[in-house]
Coordinates of C-alpha atoms and ligand atoms in Angstrom, one line a residue:
X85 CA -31.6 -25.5 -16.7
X86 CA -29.8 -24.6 -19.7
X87 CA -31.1 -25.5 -23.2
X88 CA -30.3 -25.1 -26.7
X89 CA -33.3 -22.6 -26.8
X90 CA -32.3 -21.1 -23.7
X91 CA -29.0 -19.9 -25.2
X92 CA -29.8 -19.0 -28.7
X93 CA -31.9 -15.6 -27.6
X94 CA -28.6 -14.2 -25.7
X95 CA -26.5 -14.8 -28.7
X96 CA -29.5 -12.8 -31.3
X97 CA -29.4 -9.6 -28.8
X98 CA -25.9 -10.1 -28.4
X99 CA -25.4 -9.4 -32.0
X100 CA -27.6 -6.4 -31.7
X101 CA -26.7 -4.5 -28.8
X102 CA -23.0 -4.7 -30.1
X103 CA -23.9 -3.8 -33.3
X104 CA -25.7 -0.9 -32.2
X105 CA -22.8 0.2 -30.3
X106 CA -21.0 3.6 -32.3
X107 CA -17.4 2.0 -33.5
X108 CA -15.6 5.2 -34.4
X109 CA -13.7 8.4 -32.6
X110 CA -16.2 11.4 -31.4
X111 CA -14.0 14.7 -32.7
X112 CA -16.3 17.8 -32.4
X113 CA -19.2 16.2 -32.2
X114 CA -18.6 14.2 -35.0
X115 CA -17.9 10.3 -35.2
X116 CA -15.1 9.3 -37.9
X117 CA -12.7 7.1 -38.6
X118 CA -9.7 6.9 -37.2
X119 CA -6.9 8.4 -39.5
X120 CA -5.7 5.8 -42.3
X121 CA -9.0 4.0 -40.9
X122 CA -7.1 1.6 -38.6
X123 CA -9.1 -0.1 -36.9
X124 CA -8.9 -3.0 -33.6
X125 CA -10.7 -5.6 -32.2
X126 CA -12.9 -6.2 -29.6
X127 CA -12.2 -9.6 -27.7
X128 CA -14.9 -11.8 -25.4
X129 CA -13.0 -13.0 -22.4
X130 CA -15.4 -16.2 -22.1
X131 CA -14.7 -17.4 -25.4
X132 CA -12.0 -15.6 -26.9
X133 CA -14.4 -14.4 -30.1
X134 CA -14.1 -11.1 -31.5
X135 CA -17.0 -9.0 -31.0
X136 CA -16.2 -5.7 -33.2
X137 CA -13.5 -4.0 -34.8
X138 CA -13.2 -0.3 -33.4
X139 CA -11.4 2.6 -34.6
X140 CA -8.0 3.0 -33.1
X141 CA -6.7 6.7 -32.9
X142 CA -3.7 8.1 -33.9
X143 CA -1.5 10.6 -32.3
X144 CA -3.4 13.3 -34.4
X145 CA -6.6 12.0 -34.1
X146 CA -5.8 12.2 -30.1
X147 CA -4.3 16.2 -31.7
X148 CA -7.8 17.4 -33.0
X149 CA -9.4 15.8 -30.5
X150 CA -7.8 18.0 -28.2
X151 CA -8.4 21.1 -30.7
X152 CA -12.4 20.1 -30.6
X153 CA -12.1 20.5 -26.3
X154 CA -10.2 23.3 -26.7
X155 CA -12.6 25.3 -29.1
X156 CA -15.5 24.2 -27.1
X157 CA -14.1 25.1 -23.6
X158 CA -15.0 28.5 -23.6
X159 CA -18.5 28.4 -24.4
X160 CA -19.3 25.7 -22.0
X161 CA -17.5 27.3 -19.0
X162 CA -20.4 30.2 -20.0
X163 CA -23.2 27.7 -19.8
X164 CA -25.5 27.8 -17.0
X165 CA -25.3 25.5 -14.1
X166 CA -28.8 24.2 -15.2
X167 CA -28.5 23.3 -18.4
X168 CA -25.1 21.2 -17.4
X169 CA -27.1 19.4 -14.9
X170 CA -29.9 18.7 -17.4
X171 CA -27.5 17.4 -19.7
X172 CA -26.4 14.7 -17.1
X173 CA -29.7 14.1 -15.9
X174 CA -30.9 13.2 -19.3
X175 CA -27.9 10.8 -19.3
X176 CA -29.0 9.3 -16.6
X177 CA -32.4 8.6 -17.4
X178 CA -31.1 7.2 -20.5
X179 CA -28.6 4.7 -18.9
X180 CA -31.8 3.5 -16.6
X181 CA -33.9 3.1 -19.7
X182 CA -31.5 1.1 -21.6
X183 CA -29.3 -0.9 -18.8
X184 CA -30.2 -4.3 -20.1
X185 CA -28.4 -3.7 -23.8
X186 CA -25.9 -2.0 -21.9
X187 CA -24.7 -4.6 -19.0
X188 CA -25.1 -7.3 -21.9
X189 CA -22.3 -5.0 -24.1
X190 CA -20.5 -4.9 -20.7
X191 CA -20.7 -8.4 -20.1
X192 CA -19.1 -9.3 -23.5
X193 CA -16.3 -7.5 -23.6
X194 CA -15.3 -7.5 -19.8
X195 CA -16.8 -10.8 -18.7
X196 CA -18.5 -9.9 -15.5
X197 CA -21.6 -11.8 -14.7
X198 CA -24.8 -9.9 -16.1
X199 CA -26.0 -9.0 -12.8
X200 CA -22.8 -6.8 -12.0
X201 CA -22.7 -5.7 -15.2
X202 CA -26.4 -3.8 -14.4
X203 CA -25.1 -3.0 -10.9
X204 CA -22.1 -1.0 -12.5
X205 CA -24.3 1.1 -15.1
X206 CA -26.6 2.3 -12.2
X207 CA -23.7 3.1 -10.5
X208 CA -22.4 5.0 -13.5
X209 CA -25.4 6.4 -13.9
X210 CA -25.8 7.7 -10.5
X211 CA -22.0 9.6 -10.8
X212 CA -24.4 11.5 -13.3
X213 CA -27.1 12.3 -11.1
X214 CA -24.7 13.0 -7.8
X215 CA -22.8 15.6 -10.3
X216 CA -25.7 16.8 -11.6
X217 CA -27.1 18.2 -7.8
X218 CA -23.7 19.2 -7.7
X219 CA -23.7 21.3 -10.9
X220 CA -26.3 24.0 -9.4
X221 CA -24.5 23.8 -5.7
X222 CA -20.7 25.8 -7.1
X223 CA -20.4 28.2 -4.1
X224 CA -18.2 31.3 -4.0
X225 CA -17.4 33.8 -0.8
X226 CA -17.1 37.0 0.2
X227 CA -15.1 38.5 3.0
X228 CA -14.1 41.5 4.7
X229 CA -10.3 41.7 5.0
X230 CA -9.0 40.7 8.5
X231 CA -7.6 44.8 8.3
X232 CA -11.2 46.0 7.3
X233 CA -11.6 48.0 4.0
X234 CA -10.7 45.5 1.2
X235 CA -13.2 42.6 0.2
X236 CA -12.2 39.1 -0.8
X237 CA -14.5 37.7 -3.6
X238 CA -13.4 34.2 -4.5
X239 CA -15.3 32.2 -7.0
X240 CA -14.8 28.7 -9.1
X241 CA -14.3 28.6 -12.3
X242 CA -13.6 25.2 -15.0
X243 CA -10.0 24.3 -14.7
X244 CA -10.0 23.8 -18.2
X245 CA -9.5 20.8 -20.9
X246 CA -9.5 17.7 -19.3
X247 CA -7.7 14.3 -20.5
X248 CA -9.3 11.7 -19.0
X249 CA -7.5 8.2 -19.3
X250 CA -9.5 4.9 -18.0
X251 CA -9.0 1.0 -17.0
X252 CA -10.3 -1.8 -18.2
X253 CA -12.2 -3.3 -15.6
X254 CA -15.0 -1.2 -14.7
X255 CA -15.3 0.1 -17.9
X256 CA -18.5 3.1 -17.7
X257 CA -18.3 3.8 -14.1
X258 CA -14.7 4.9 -14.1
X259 CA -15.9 7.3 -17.2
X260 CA -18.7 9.1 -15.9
X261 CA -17.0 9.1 -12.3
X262 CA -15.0 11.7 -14.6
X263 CA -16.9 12.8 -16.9
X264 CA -19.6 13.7 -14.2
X265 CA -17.5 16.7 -12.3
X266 CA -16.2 17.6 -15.6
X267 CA -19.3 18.3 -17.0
X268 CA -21.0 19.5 -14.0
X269 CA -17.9 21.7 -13.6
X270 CA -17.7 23.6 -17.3
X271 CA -14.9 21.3 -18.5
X272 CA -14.7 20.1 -22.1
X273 CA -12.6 16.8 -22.2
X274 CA -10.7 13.9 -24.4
X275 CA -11.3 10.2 -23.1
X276 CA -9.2 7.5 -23.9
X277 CA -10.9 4.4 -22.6
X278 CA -9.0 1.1 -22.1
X279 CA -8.5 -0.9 -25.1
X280 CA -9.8 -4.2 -24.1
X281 CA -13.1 -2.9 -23.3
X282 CA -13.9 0.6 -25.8
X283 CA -17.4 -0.4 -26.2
X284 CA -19.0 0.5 -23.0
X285 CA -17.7 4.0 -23.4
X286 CA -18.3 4.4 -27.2
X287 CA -22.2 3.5 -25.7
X288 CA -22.2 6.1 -23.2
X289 CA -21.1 8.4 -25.5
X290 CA -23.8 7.7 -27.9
X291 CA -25.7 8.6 -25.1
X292 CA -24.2 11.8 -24.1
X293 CA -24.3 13.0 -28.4
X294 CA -28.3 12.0 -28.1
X295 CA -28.9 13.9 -25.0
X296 CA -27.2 16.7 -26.7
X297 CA -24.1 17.8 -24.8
X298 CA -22.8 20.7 -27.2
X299 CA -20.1 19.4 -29.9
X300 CA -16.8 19.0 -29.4
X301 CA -17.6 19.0 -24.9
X302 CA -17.0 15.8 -25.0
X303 CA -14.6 13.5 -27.1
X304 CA -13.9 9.9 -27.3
X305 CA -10.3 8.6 -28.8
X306 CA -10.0 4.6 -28.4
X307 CA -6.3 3.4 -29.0
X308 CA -3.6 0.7 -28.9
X309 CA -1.4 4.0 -28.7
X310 CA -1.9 4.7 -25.3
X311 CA 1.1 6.0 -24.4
X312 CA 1.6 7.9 -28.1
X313 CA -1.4 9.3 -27.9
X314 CA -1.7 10.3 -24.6
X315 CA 1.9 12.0 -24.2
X316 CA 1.6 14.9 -26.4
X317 CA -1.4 16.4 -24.9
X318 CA -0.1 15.8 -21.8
X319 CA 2.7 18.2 -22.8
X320 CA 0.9 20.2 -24.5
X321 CA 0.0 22.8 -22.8
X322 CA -3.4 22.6 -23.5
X323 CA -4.8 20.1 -21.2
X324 CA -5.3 21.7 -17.8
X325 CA -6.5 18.6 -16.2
X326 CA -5.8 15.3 -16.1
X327 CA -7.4 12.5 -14.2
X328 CA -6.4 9.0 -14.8
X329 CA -8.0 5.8 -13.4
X330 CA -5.4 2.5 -13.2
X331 CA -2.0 0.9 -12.5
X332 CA 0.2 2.9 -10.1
X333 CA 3.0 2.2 -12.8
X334 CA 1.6 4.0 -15.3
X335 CA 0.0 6.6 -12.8
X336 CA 3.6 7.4 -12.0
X337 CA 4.8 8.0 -15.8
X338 CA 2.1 10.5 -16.5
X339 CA 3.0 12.2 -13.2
X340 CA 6.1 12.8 -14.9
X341 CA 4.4 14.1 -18.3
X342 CA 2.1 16.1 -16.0
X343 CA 5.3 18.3 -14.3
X344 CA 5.9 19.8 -17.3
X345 CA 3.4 21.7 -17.8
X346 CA 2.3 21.9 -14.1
X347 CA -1.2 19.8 -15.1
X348 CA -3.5 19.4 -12.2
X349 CA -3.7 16.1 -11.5
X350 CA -6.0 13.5 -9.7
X351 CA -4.7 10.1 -9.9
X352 CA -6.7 6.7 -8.8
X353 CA -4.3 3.6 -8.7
X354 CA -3.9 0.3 -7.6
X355 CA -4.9 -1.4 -4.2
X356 CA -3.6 -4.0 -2.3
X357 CA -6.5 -3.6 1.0
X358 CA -6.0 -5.4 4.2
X359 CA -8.9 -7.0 5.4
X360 CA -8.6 -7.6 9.3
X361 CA -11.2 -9.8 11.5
X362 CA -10.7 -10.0 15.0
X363 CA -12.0 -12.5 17.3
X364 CA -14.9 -10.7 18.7
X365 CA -16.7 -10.0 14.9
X366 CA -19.4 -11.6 13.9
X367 CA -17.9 -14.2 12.0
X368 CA -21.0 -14.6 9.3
X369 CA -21.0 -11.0 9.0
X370 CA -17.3 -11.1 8.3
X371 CA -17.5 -13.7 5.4
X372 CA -20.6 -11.9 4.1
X373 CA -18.4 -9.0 3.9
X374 CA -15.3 -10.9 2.7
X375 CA -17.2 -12.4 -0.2
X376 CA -17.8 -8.6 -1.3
X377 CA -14.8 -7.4 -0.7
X378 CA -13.0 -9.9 -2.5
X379 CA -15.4 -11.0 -5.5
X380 CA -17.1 -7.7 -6.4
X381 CA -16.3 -8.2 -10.0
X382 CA -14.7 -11.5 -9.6
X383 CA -11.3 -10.0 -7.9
X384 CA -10.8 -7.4 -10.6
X385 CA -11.2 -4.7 -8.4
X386 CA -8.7 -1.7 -6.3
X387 CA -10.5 -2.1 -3.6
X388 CA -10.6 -6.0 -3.4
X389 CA -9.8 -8.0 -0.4
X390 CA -6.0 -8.4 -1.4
X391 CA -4.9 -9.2 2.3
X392 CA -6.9 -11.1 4.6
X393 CA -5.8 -10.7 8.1
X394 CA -7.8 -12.9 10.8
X395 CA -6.8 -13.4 14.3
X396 CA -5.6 -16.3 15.2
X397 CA -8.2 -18.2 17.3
X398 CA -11.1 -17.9 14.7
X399 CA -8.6 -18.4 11.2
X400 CA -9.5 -21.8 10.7
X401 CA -12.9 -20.9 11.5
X402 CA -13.3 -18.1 9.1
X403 CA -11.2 -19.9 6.0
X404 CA -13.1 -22.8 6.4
X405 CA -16.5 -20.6 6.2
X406 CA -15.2 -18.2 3.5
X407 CA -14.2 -21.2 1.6
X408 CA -17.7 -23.0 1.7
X409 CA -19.2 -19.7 0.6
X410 CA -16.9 -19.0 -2.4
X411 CA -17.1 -22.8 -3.5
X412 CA -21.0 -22.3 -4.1
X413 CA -20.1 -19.5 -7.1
X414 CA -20.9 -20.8 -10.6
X415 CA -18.5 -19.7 -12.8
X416 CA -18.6 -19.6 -16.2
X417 CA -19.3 -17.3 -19.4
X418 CA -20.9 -14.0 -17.5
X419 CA -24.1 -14.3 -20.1
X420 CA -25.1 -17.8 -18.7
X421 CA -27.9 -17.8 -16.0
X422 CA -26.5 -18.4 -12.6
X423 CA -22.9 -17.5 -13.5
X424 CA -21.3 -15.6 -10.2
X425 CA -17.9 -15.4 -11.3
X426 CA -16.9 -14.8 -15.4
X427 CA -13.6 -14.9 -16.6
X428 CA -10.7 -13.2 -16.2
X429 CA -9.6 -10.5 -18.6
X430 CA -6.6 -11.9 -20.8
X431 CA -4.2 -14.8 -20.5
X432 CA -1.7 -12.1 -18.8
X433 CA -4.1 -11.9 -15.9
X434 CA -4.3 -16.1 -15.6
X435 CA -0.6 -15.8 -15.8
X436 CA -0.1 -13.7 -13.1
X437 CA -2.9 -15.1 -10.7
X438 CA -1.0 -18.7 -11.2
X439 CA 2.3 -17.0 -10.2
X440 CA 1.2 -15.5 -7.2
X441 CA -0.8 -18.6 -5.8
X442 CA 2.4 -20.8 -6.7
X443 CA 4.1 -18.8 -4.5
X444 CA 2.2 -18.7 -1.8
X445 CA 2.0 -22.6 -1.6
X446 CA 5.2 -22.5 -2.0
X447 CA 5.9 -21.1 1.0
X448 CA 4.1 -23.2 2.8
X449 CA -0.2 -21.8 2.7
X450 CA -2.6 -24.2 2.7
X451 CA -5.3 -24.2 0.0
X452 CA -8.4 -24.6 1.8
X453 CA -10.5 -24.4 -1.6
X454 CA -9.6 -24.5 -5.4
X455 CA -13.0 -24.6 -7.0
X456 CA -14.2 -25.7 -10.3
X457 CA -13.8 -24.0 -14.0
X458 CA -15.7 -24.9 -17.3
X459 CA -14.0 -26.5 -20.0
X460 CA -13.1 -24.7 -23.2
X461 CA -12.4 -22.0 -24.2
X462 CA -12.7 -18.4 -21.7
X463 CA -9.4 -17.1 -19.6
X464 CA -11.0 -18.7 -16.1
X465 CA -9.2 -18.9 -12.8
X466 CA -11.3 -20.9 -10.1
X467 CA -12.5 -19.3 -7.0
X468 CA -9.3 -20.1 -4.5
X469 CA -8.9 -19.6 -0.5
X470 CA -5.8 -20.2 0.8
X471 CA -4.5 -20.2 4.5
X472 CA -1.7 -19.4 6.4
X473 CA -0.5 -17.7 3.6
X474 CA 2.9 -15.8 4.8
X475 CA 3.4 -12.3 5.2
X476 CA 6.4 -12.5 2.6
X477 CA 3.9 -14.0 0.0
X478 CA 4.7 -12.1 -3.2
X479 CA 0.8 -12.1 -3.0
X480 CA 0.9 -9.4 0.0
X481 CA 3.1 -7.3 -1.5
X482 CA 0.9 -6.9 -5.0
X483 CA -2.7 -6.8 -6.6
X484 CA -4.2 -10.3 -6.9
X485 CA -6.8 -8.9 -9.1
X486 CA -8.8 -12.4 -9.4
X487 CA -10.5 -14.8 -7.2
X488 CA -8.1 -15.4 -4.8
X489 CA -8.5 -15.5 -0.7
X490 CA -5.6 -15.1 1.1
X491 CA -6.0 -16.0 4.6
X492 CA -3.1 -14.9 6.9
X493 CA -3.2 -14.9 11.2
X494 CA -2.7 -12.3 13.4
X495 CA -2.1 -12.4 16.7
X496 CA -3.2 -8.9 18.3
X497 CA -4.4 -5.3 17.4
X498 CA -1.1 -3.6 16.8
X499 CA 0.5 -6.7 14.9
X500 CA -3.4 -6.3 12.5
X501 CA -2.4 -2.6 12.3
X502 CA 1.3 -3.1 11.7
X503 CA 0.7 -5.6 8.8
X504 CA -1.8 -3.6 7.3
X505 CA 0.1 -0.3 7.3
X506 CA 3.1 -2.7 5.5
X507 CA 2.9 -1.3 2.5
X508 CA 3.1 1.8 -0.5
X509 CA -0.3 1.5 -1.0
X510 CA -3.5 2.8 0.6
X511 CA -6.4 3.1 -1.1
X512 CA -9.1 1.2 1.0
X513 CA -9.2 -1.3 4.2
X514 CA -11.8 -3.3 6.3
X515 CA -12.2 -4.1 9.7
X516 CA -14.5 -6.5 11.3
X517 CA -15.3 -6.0 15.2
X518 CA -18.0 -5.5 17.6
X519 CA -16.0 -3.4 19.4
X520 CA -16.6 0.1 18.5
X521 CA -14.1 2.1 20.2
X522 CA -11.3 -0.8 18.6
X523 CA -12.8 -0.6 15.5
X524 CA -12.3 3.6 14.9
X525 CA -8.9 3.2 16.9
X526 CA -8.0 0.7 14.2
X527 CA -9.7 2.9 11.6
X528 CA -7.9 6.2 12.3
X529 CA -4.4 4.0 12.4
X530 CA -4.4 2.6 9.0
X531 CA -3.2 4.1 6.4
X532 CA -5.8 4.0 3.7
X533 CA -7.8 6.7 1.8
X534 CA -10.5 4.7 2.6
X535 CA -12.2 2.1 5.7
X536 CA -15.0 -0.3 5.5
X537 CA -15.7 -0.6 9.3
X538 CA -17.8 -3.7 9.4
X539 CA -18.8 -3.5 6.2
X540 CA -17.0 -4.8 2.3
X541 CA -18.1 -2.2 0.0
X542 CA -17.2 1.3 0.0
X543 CA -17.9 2.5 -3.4
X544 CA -20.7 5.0 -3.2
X545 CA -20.8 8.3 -5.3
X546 CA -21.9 10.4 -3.0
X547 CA -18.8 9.8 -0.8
X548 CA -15.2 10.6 -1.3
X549 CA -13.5 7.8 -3.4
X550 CA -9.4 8.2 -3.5
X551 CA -5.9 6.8 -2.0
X552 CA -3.4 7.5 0.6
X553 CA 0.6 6.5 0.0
X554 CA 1.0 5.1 -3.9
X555 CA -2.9 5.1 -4.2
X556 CA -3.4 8.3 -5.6
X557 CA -4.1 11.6 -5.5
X558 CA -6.9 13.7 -5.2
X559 CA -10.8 12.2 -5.4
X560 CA -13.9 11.8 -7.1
X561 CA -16.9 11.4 -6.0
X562 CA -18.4 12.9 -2.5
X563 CA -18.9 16.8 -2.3
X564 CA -15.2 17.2 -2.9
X565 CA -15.2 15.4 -6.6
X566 CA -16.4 18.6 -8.7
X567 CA -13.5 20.7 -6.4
X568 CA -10.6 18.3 -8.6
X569 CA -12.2 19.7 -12.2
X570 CA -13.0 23.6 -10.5
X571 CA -9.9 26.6 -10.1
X572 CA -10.7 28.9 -7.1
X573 CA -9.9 32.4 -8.0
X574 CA -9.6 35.2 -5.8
X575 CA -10.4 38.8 -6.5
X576 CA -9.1 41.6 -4.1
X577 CA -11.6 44.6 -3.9
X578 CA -10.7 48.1 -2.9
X579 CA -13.7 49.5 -1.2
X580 CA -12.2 53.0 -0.6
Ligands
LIG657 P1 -3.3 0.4 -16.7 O1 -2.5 -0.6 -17.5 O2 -2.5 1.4 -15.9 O3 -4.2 1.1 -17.8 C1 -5.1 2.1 -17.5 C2 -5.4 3.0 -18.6 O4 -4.2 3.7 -19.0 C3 -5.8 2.3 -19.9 O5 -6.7 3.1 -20.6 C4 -4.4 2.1 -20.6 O6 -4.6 2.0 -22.0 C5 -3.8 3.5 -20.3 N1 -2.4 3.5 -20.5 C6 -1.5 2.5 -20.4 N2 -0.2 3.0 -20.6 C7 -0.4 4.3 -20.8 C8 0.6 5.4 -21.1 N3 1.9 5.1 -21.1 N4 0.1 6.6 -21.2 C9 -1.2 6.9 -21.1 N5 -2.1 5.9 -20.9 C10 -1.7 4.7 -20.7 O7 -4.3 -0.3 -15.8 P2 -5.4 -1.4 -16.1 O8 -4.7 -2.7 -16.1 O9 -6.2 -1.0 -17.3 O10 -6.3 -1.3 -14.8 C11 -6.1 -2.0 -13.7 C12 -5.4 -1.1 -12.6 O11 -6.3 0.0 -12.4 C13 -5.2 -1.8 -11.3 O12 -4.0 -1.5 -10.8 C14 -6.4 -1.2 -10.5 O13 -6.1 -1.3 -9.1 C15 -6.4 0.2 -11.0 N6 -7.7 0.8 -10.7 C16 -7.8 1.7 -9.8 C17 -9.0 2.3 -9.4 C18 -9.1 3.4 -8.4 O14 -10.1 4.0 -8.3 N7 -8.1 3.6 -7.6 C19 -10.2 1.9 -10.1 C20 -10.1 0.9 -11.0 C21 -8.8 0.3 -11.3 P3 -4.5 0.5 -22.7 O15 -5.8 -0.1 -22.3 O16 -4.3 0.7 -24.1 O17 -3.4 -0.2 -22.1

């Protein structure tokens, strides 16, 4: 039950955990104002209030930025192994200790219900401990020529400056899922979180100055000048890395920027994941797994459930059970106790959602479930299950990203596999069976970076997370995520 007294706590440590968020850049160790100290706000999807005013970075602010990672590079490159993975295991500790002020701040500018907000710090916060077991574990070789005499001595070495560019919608994790290898690696870098949610960031790099990562390793340029700011030090010549987390649109322009100076790039883009049940799957199991699939962070997801392929003797079955279970979600401001689903992140998002499920109905899917949304104020969409939805649905053909269940029938195991391989991207897919053999058969045939067999998350940091097709390149996270920030270089010996 919800009372006055209830709610007027949240809204006191609301005020302080933002307010003790830093607001400015972090150039050389050093927080300042942005040039001309311009400045933008902060919005609160659930009510539409502005929460803080943050500095917004200029092309030369994004300039000396650069000039701070440069001037810092070599040093850390020199630093022991060690003392990189104390720095992020001192992070870590740190995001543990302080994950309540830091999943409200999350909350508020994102709008995911508290309790995912905590679950995405401690999975931030492991990228920092995975990384930092990794930091000690950089392996060279050495080898006798296949002709005898010469040696081979290959070791890895920091690729260099790294811009690291990151969406809105998981808002730490997608940093220190970068900033993690970097670091472990010997990189210095320049973020550039997303604008409509800085503040997570700006916190963890309050936490990364405290710990004491060395000036000017690590620096922080919020924006509204994404593209202005970015651009140049793409070109530069001076960035040697660049990893970018978000739409495949834009992961395509900076592909572009990124050939001219031959930048080695790792690229994590959009999603649009099949979801296949067949008959012979445990249909509870397979809702279980759809609900996380699809409503981990309330739709705004990659890897969400965008395509929902069940066979055709259990689809009615499984819609009508998928529908009862996404019905029960509260939703509401992602503060409130008992709120499953928070809002979405702008008006441009509602838009879109709205266009998508238009067209679906209008040709010819059933909705099975449109839930309920609060009143006032907050960009909500309710939880939705459609069926029968058709294959030409502009809805199969592009992210959702909301609370939308698109329910479409199969009919047998190559059709699943054809309709899931029907498209540029291929980040993630699921498959629900009991049959093992069908289930890696199916596995193996799609076309996905990444396959949930029987299960609807794959997110771990210890495993490789990346794309296939229009999905990416490259990945992070798993024993290959420090290999994207490391150069291997080879030196030929002459023994004789
Ligand atoms: P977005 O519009 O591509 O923006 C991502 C980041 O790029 C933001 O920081 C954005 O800044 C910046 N940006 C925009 N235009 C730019 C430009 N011309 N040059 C340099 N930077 C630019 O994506 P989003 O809407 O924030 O995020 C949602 C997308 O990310 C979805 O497609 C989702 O699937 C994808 N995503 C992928 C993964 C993955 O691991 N594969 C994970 C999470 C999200 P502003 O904020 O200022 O626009």
């Amino acid at each position: 039950m919800s009372t006055q007294t209830d709610i007027a706590p949240v809204h006191i440590s609301a005020d302080r955990v933002v307010s003790a968020v830093p607001k400015r850049l972090l150039i050389g160790g050093r927080w300042q104002n942005a040039a001309g100290a311009r400045t933008f706000d902060v919005v609160d999807p659930a009510t539409g209030q502005v929460l803080a005013a943050v500095a917004d970075a200029s092309p030369e602010d994004g300039a000396a930025a650069l000039q701070a990672a440069v001037a810092a590079q070599a040093e850390f490159a020199a630093s022991s192994p060690r003392h990189r993975a104390d720095l992020l295991m001192a992070a870590f500790e740190l995001l543990h200790e302080r994950i309540d002020d830091l999943a409200l701040v999350m909350t508020l500018e994102m709008g995911k219900p508290l309790a995912e907000a905590k679950g995405e710090i401690a999975y931030a916060a492991e990228f920092f401990r995975h990384f930092a077991e990794e930091a000690v574990r950089i392996r060279g070789d050495y080898q006798v020529a296949p002709g005898g005499g010469a040696r081979f001595l290959t070791t890895k070495q920091p690729v260099g400056p790294a811009l690291l560019i990151t969406p809105w919608n998981f808002p730490m994790a997608m940093g220190t899922r970068k900033l993690g290898p970097a670091i472990a690696a010997g990189c210095t870098s320049v973020v550039k979180p997303a604008q409509q949610t800085p503040l997570s960031m700006l916190a963890l790099f309050g936490i990364l100055v405290e710990v004491g990562v060395p000036d000017g390793v690590v620096n922080l340029v919020p924006t509204t000048d994404a593209a202005g700011v970015a651009e140049p030090l793409i070109r530069s010549g001076q960035v040697r890395k660049l990893s970018f987390t978000g739409s495949t649109k834009i992961g395509k322009v900076l592909l572009e920027q990124a050939a001219d100076k031959v930048v080695r790039t790792s690229l994590e883009l959009g999603g649009n994941a099949p979801f296949i049940v067949f008959d012979d799957a445990d249909l509870d199991e397979a809702v279980a797994g759809a609900m996380q699939a699809k409503m981990r962070n309330g739709g705004e997801a990659c890897t969400a459930a965008n395509r929902i392929y069940v066979q055709d003797t259990v689809m009615d079955a499984f819609a009508e059970r998928l529908a009862a279970e996404m019905g029960k979600l509260k939703v509401g401001p992602g503060t409130d106790d008992g709120v499953r689903l928070g809002p979405m992140i702008d008006q441009a998002a509602l838009d879109k959602i709205s266009g998508l499920v238009n067209d679906a109905v209008e040709r010819g899917a059933t909705t099975v479930l449109r839930g309920e949304i609060p009143d006032g104020k907050g960009y909500f969409y309710p939880p939705t299950v459609l069926s029968n939805v058709s294959t030409d649905a502009l809805m199969a053909g592009e992210e959702i990203f909301g609370p939308v269940a698109p329910v479409t029938p199969f009919h047998d195991e190559a059709e699943a596999i054809r309709v899931a391989n029907d498209t540029p991207y291929g980040l993630v897919a699921y498959v629900f069976t009991n049959d093992l053999r069908r289930g890696l058969r199916v596995a193996e045939a799609i076309e996905s970076g990444m396959v949930g067999l029987n299960q609807g998350v794959v997110s771990n940091p210890a495993a490789p997370f990346g794309g296939m097709k229009e999905s990416g390149l490259g990945r992070e996270g798993g024993a290959v995520g420090i290999e994207e920030f490391l150069e291997t270089k080879y030196i030929g010996i002459a023994l004789a």
